Coordinates of C-alpha atoms in Angstrom, one line a residue:
M1 CA 9.0 -20.8 9.7
R2 CA 6.4 -20.8 12.5
K3 CA 8.3 -19.5 15.5
K4 CA 9.9 -16.8 12.9
A5 CA 6.3 -15.7 12.8
L6 CA 5.0 -15.8 16.3
A7 CA 8.4 -13.6 16.8
L8 CA 7.6 -11.2 14.3
L9 CA 4.3 -11.4 15.4
A10 CA 5.0 -10.1 18.9
A11 CA 7.7 -7.5 17.7
T12 CA 5.0 -7.3 15.9
A13 CA 2.9 -5.7 18.9
M14 CA 4.9 -3.6 20.9
T15 CA 6.4 -1.8 17.9
A16 CA 2.5 -0.8 17.4
A17 CA 2.2 -0.2 21.4
M18 CA 5.2 2.2 21.9
L19 CA 4.2 3.4 17.6
A20 CA 0.1 4.0 19.3
G21 CA -0.7 8.4 20.3
C22 CA 2.5 9.0 17.6
G23 CA 2.3 11.2 14.7
S24 CA 4.6 11.7 11.8
D25 CA 4.3 15.3 9.5
G26 CA 2.2 14.8 6.4
G27 CA -0.4 13.4 7.7
N28 CA 0.8 9.9 8.8
T29 CA -1.1 9.7 11.7
T30 CA 0.4 6.6 12.9
S31 CA -1.3 3.9 16.0
G32 CA -0.8 0.9 17.3
S33 CA -2.6 -2.9 16.4
T34 CA -3.7 -3.9 19.1
A35 CA -2.3 -7.8 17.2
S36 CA -0.6 -9.3 20.4
A37 CA 0.8 -12.8 20.7
D38 CA -0.5 -13.9 24.0
N39 CA -4.0 -14.7 21.7
T40 CA -2.9 -17.3 20.2
T41 CA -4.1 -20.3 22.1
A42 CA -8.1 -19.2 22.3
D43 CA -11.1 -19.7 21.9
T44 CA -12.6 -18.6 19.0
T45 CA -15.5 -18.5 16.3
Q46 CA -14.7 -18.1 13.4
A47 CA -16.2 -15.9 10.0
G48 CA -17.1 -19.0 9.2
G49 CA -19.4 -20.1 12.0
E50 CA -17.1 -23.1 13.5
T51 CA -15.0 -23.1 16.2
S52 CA -11.5 -23.3 16.4
T53 CA -9.5 -23.7 19.2
G54 CA -6.5 -22.2 18.2
G55 CA -2.8 -22.9 16.7
D56 CA -2.0 -24.8 13.6
S57 CA -1.8 -28.0 13.6
S58 CA -4.2 -28.8 17.0
T59 CA -7.3 -29.1 14.6
D60 CA -8.4 -29.8 11.4
R61 CA -9.4 -26.6 10.5
V62 CA -9.1 -24.7 7.0
Y63 CA -9.0 -20.9 6.5
N64 CA -10.4 -19.6 3.0
I65 CA -9.1 -16.6 2.2
G66 CA -9.7 -14.3 -0.3
I67 CA -7.9 -12.1 -2.1
C68 CA -8.2 -9.4 -4.1
Q69 CA -5.9 -7.0 -5.8
L70 CA -6.2 -4.0 -8.7
V71 CA -3.6 -5.3 -10.7
E72 CA -0.7 -6.7 -11.2
H73 CA 2.5 -4.8 -10.0
P74 CA 5.2 -4.9 -8.1
A75 CA 4.1 -2.5 -5.2
L76 CA 1.2 -5.2 -4.8
D77 CA 2.1 -7.6 -5.6
E78 CA 5.5 -7.5 -2.6
A79 CA 2.4 -7.2 -0.5
T80 CA 0.2 -9.1 -1.6
R81 CA 3.3 -12.2 -1.3
G82 CA 3.8 -11.2 2.2
F83 CA 0.5 -11.7 3.7
Q84 CA -0.3 -14.9 2.1
E85 CA 3.7 -16.0 3.8
A86 CA 2.6 -14.5 7.0
L87 CA -0.2 -16.8 7.4
T88 CA 1.2 -19.7 6.2
E89 CA 4.2 -19.5 8.6
L90 CA 1.9 -19.0 11.4
L91 CA -1.5 -21.5 10.2
G92 CA 0.8 -24.0 8.4
E93 CA 0.9 -24.9 4.7
D94 CA -2.0 -27.5 5.5
H95 CA -4.2 -24.8 7.2
V96 CA -4.8 -22.3 5.5
K97 CA -6.4 -21.5 0.7
F98 CA -6.0 -18.9 -0.3
D99 CA -8.8 -17.7 -3.5
F100 CA -6.7 -15.3 -5.5
Q101 CA -8.3 -12.7 -7.6
N102 CA -6.2 -10.1 -9.8
A103 CA -9.7 -7.5 -10.7
Q104 CA -6.9 -6.3 -13.9
G105 CA -7.5 -2.5 -12.7
E106 CA -11.2 -2.6 -13.4
Q107 CA -13.5 -1.5 -10.6
T108 CA -16.2 -4.3 -12.1
N109 CA -13.6 -6.8 -11.5
C110 CA -13.3 -6.7 -8.2
V111 CA -17.2 -5.7 -7.4
T112 CA -17.6 -9.1 -9.0
I113 CA -14.9 -10.7 -7.2
T114 CA -16.0 -10.1 -4.0
T115 CA -18.8 -10.2 -4.0
Q116 CA -18.5 -13.9 -5.7
F117 CA -16.1 -14.0 -2.0
V118 CA -19.1 -13.4 0.0
T119 CA -21.0 -16.3 -1.6
D120 CA -18.0 -18.1 -0.8
N121 CA -18.5 -18.0 2.8
V122 CA -14.8 -17.2 3.1
D123 CA -13.3 -16.7 6.1
L124 CA -11.8 -13.7 5.6
I125 CA -10.7 -11.1 2.7
M126 CA -8.1 -9.4 1.8
A127 CA -8.1 -6.1 -0.4
N128 CA -4.8 -5.1 -2.1
A129 CA -5.3 -1.3 -2.8
T130 CA -8.0 1.1 -2.8
A131 CA -10.6 0.1 -5.1
P132 CA -11.3 -3.3 -3.8
L133 CA -11.3 -2.5 0.2
Q134 CA -13.8 -0.1 -1.8
A135 CA -15.3 -3.2 -3.0
A136 CA -15.4 -5.5 -0.5
A137 CA -16.7 -3.1 1.8
A138 CA -19.9 -2.5 -0.2
A139 CA -20.4 -6.7 0.1
T140 CA -20.2 -7.3 3.4
N141 CA -20.1 -5.8 6.2
T142 CA -19.6 -9.0 8.5
I143 CA -17.0 -11.1 7.2
P144 CA -13.2 -9.4 8.1
I145 CA -11.3 -7.5 5.7
L146 CA -8.5 -6.2 6.1
G147 CA -7.2 -3.9 3.3
T148 CA -3.5 -3.9 2.2
S149 CA -1.2 -0.9 -0.1
I150 CA -3.6 1.4 1.2
T151 CA -3.1 5.3 1.4
D152 CA -5.7 7.0 3.8
Y153 CA -8.8 4.2 4.9
A154 CA -10.7 7.8 6.3
T155 CA -10.8 8.9 2.0
A156 CA -11.1 4.8 1.1
L157 CA -14.1 4.5 3.6
D158 CA -15.7 8.0 3.5
I159 CA -15.4 8.1 7.7
A160 CA -15.5 12.0 8.4
D161 CA -14.5 11.4 12.2
W162 CA -11.5 9.7 11.8
T163 CA -10.1 7.8 14.7
G164 CA -7.4 5.3 13.3
A165 CA -10.4 2.6 13.3
T166 CA -12.1 2.2 11.5
G167 CA -15.1 0.4 13.8
T168 CA -16.2 -1.5 11.6
N169 CA -15.4 -5.0 10.1
I170 CA -12.1 -3.6 8.7
S171 CA -8.6 -2.5 9.4
G172 CA -5.4 -3.6 8.1
T173 CA -2.3 -1.4 6.7
S174 CA -1.1 1.4 5.5
D175 CA 1.6 2.4 2.8
L176 CA 2.0 6.2 2.7
A177 CA 4.8 7.1 3.5
P178 CA 6.0 10.9 5.2
I179 CA 4.2 13.3 2.3
D180 CA 6.3 15.9 3.9
E181 CA 9.5 14.3 3.6
Q182 CA 8.7 13.1 -0.4
E183 CA 8.8 17.4 -1.1
K184 CA 11.9 18.0 0.7
M185 CA 14.5 14.9 -1.3
L186 CA 12.1 16.5 -4.0
V187 CA 13.9 20.8 -3.5
E188 CA 17.0 18.7 -1.9
L189 CA 17.7 17.1 -5.6
F190 CA 16.0 20.3 -7.7
P191 CA 16.7 23.5 -5.3
D192 CA 15.8 25.1 -8.9
V193 CA 13.2 23.6 -9.1
Q194 CA 10.8 26.3 -11.7
K195 CA 7.4 24.2 -11.7
V196 CA 6.5 20.4 -10.7
G197 CA 4.3 19.0 -12.5
I198 CA 1.8 16.2 -10.0
L199 CA 0.7 13.8 -12.2
Y200 CA -2.3 11.0 -10.9
C201 CA -5.1 9.5 -11.8
S202 CA -8.5 11.0 -10.8
A203 CA -10.5 7.8 -10.2
E204 CA -7.7 7.3 -6.9
A205 CA -9.3 8.4 -4.7
N206 CA -6.3 8.1 -2.4
S207 CA -3.3 9.5 -4.7
K208 CA -5.0 12.9 -4.9
Y209 CA -4.9 12.5 -0.7
Q210 CA -1.5 12.2 -1.4
A211 CA -1.3 15.2 -4.4
D212 CA -3.5 17.5 -1.8
L213 CA -0.7 17.1 0.9
F214 CA 2.1 17.4 -1.4
I215 CA 0.8 20.8 -3.1
A216 CA 0.6 21.9 1.0
C217 CA 3.9 21.5 1.1
L218 CA 4.8 23.1 -2.0
E219 CA 3.1 26.6 -1.7
E220 CA 4.8 26.7 1.4
D221 CA 8.0 26.7 -0.4
G222 CA 6.8 28.6 -2.6
I223 CA 7.3 26.2 -5.7
A224 CA 5.0 26.5 -8.5
Y225 CA 3.4 23.6 -10.2
E226 CA 1.0 22.4 -12.1
V227 CA -2.1 19.0 -11.9
Y228 CA -2.0 16.6 -14.4
T229 CA -4.7 14.0 -13.7
V230 CA -6.1 10.9 -16.0
A231 CA -8.9 8.9 -16.3
D232 CA -7.5 5.9 -17.1
S233 CA -4.2 4.1 -18.6
N234 CA -5.9 5.6 -22.3
E235 CA -4.5 8.8 -21.2
I236 CA -1.3 8.9 -19.9
S237 CA 0.5 9.4 -23.1
A238 CA -0.4 12.5 -23.8
V239 CA -0.8 14.0 -20.5
V240 CA 2.0 12.4 -19.4
T241 CA 3.7 14.9 -22.7
D242 CA 2.0 17.5 -21.9
A243 CA 2.8 17.6 -18.2
C244 CA 6.6 17.4 -20.1
D245 CA 6.4 19.7 -21.6
A246 CA 5.3 22.6 -18.9
C247 CA 7.3 21.0 -16.5
D248 CA 11.1 21.1 -15.4
V249 CA 10.2 18.1 -12.4
L250 CA 6.9 15.3 -12.1
Y251 CA 5.8 14.2 -8.7
I252 CA 4.3 11.2 -9.0
P253 CA 2.5 9.6 -5.7
T254 CA 1.5 6.2 -5.1
D255 CA -0.5 5.3 -8.2
N256 CA -1.9 2.3 -9.1
T257 CA -2.8 3.2 -13.1
L258 CA 0.4 5.1 -13.3
A259 CA 2.0 2.0 -11.5
S260 CA 1.6 -0.3 -14.0
S261 CA 2.8 2.0 -17.2
T262 CA 5.8 3.0 -15.7
E263 CA 7.8 2.3 -19.2
L264 CA 5.5 3.9 -21.2
I265 CA 6.3 7.3 -18.8
S266 CA 9.9 6.5 -18.9
N267 CA 9.8 6.7 -22.8
I268 CA 8.9 9.7 -22.9
A269 CA 10.2 11.8 -19.4
L270 CA 13.7 10.6 -19.8
P271 CA 14.3 11.6 -23.3
A272 CA 12.8 15.3 -22.7
G273 CA 14.8 14.8 -19.6
V274 CA 12.0 15.3 -16.8
P275 CA 13.0 13.6 -13.6
I276 CA 10.6 11.9 -11.6
I277 CA 10.5 12.1 -8.1
A278 CA 8.2 9.4 -7.3
G279 CA 5.8 7.8 -4.3
E280 CA 7.7 4.5 -4.3
E281 CA 10.0 2.0 -4.9
G282 CA 8.2 0.3 -8.2
I283 CA 7.1 3.5 -9.9
C284 CA 10.8 4.5 -8.9
A285 CA 12.1 1.5 -10.4
G286 CA 10.2 2.2 -13.9
C287 CA 10.6 5.4 -14.6
G288 CA 12.4 7.9 -11.2
V289 CA 14.6 8.9 -10.1
A290 CA 14.2 8.7 -6.6
T291 CA 11.7 8.6 -4.1
L292 CA 11.0 7.6 -0.1
S293 CA 9.5 4.6 0.1
I294 CA 8.8 1.7 2.2
S295 CA 8.2 -2.3 2.4
Y296 CA 5.4 -2.8 0.4
Y297 CA 6.7 -7.0 1.7
D298 CA 6.4 -5.8 5.1
I299 CA 3.2 -4.2 5.7
G300 CA 1.3 -7.3 3.5
Y301 CA 3.4 -9.6 5.9
S302 CA 2.1 -7.8 8.4
A303 CA -2.0 -7.6 7.2
G304 CA -0.7 -11.0 7.3
I305 CA -0.6 -11.1 11.0
L306 CA -3.7 -8.8 12.0
A307 CA -5.6 -11.5 9.8
Y308 CA -3.4 -14.3 12.1
E309 CA -4.9 -12.4 15.1
I310 CA -8.6 -12.0 14.4
L311 CA -8.8 -16.1 13.0
V312 CA -7.2 -17.3 15.9
G313 CA -6.6 -15.2 18.1
G314 CA -10.7 -13.6 18.2
A315 CA -8.8 -10.0 17.8
D316 CA -11.7 -7.6 17.2
I317 CA -11.1 -6.2 14.0
S318 CA -13.4 -3.4 14.9
T319 CA -10.9 -1.8 17.2
M320 CA -8.3 -2.7 15.2
P321 CA -6.0 0.9 14.4
I322 CA -3.9 1.4 11.4
M323 CA -0.8 -0.4 11.0
Y324 CA 2.1 1.6 10.0
A325 CA 4.9 1.0 7.9
P326 CA 7.7 1.1 10.8
K327 CA 10.5 2.6 8.5
V328 CA 10.8 4.7 4.8
T329 CA 14.0 4.3 2.9
K330 CA 16.1 7.2 0.4
E331 CA 16.3 5.2 -2.9
Y332 CA 17.4 6.3 -5.9
N333 CA 17.3 4.3 -9.5
A334 CA 20.8 4.1 -10.8
S335 CA 20.8 3.8 -14.5
I336 CA 17.9 6.9 -15.2
C337 CA 19.9 9.4 -12.8
E338 CA 23.2 7.9 -15.2
Q339 CA 21.3 9.2 -17.7
L340 CA 19.7 12.5 -16.6
G341 CA 23.1 13.2 -15.2
I342 CA 22.3 13.4 -11.7
S343 CA 24.3 12.8 -8.3
V344 CA 22.7 11.8 -5.1
P345 CA 23.9 11.7 -1.1
S346 CA 25.8 9.3 -0.3
D347 CA 22.2 8.3 1.9
Y348 CA 20.9 7.7 -0.6
V349 CA 19.9 3.6 -1.6
A350 CA 20.1 1.9 -5.3
I351 CA 17.0 0.6 -5.8
E352 CA 18.5 -3.0 -6.9
E353 CA 17.8 -4.2 -10.6

């Protein structure tokens, strides 16, 4: 397993190098990570003040990793799984300990959890979603922080002059899929659409970021739209009902609040006959008809490789560019498409149930 992880580390480094300086439409500017398999035996001083000679079996060093995940749902769960498996494979299960904490969707819990990680002097914090990233950033400027499932780091961290790297103790991986291609998917499936409802949680800055990009694409195509926001999960039922009454297609970006309530959303939208284009696979599996999705496991795994490069390889996190998913896939929800009588093109892949 360690050989597999090291091979993937090298492959990730080469992919990152090839992607450096490249971009894609929809705001997804991609820069490569500085991860390199050549650094895996370098001496480095760890965040906790100890010195490691590198490698996982030649030392008794045990790395303590704090993981703060905003809420439990399939996409975030997969990112955490990928992160843990990458580090376990690279370090060995006897050389890494994970303190996993679920914030239950509450910002205040994120603050409490990340503050405790700092008190415990963990070697690295993995922040899964925007709220944990923001809480970790406020809690420490010295312990390395790796984010995952973050759409746009400049938005999340309020960085005005974005260069692709934060310049701080923060780096990570993004879950941003090309927004312009998601809008093209909507037009492809529903060429006669009259009005699109864009639905997201107003408390999630990265959801608004995606919505604004999607709106720009709709405006370019001359398609009418209306924005519907919820402050929390308590407002979802009423807002989705209003959106379904006024619109013939809905778009939901990657949004943790709505991702946790897909059954509720489906129970309103499906009887109303309103299809939903989703920003990621988990939402689509729960209530959508189609998505242009990334693999959350893959971006979590890539974050785990970055963690290894920081902890063992001595990589400078402040110069590590944010990494993006290497590929996207057109996916559809076969069950909901059948119920709504929607046929999808042959290049779409059915989401496994």
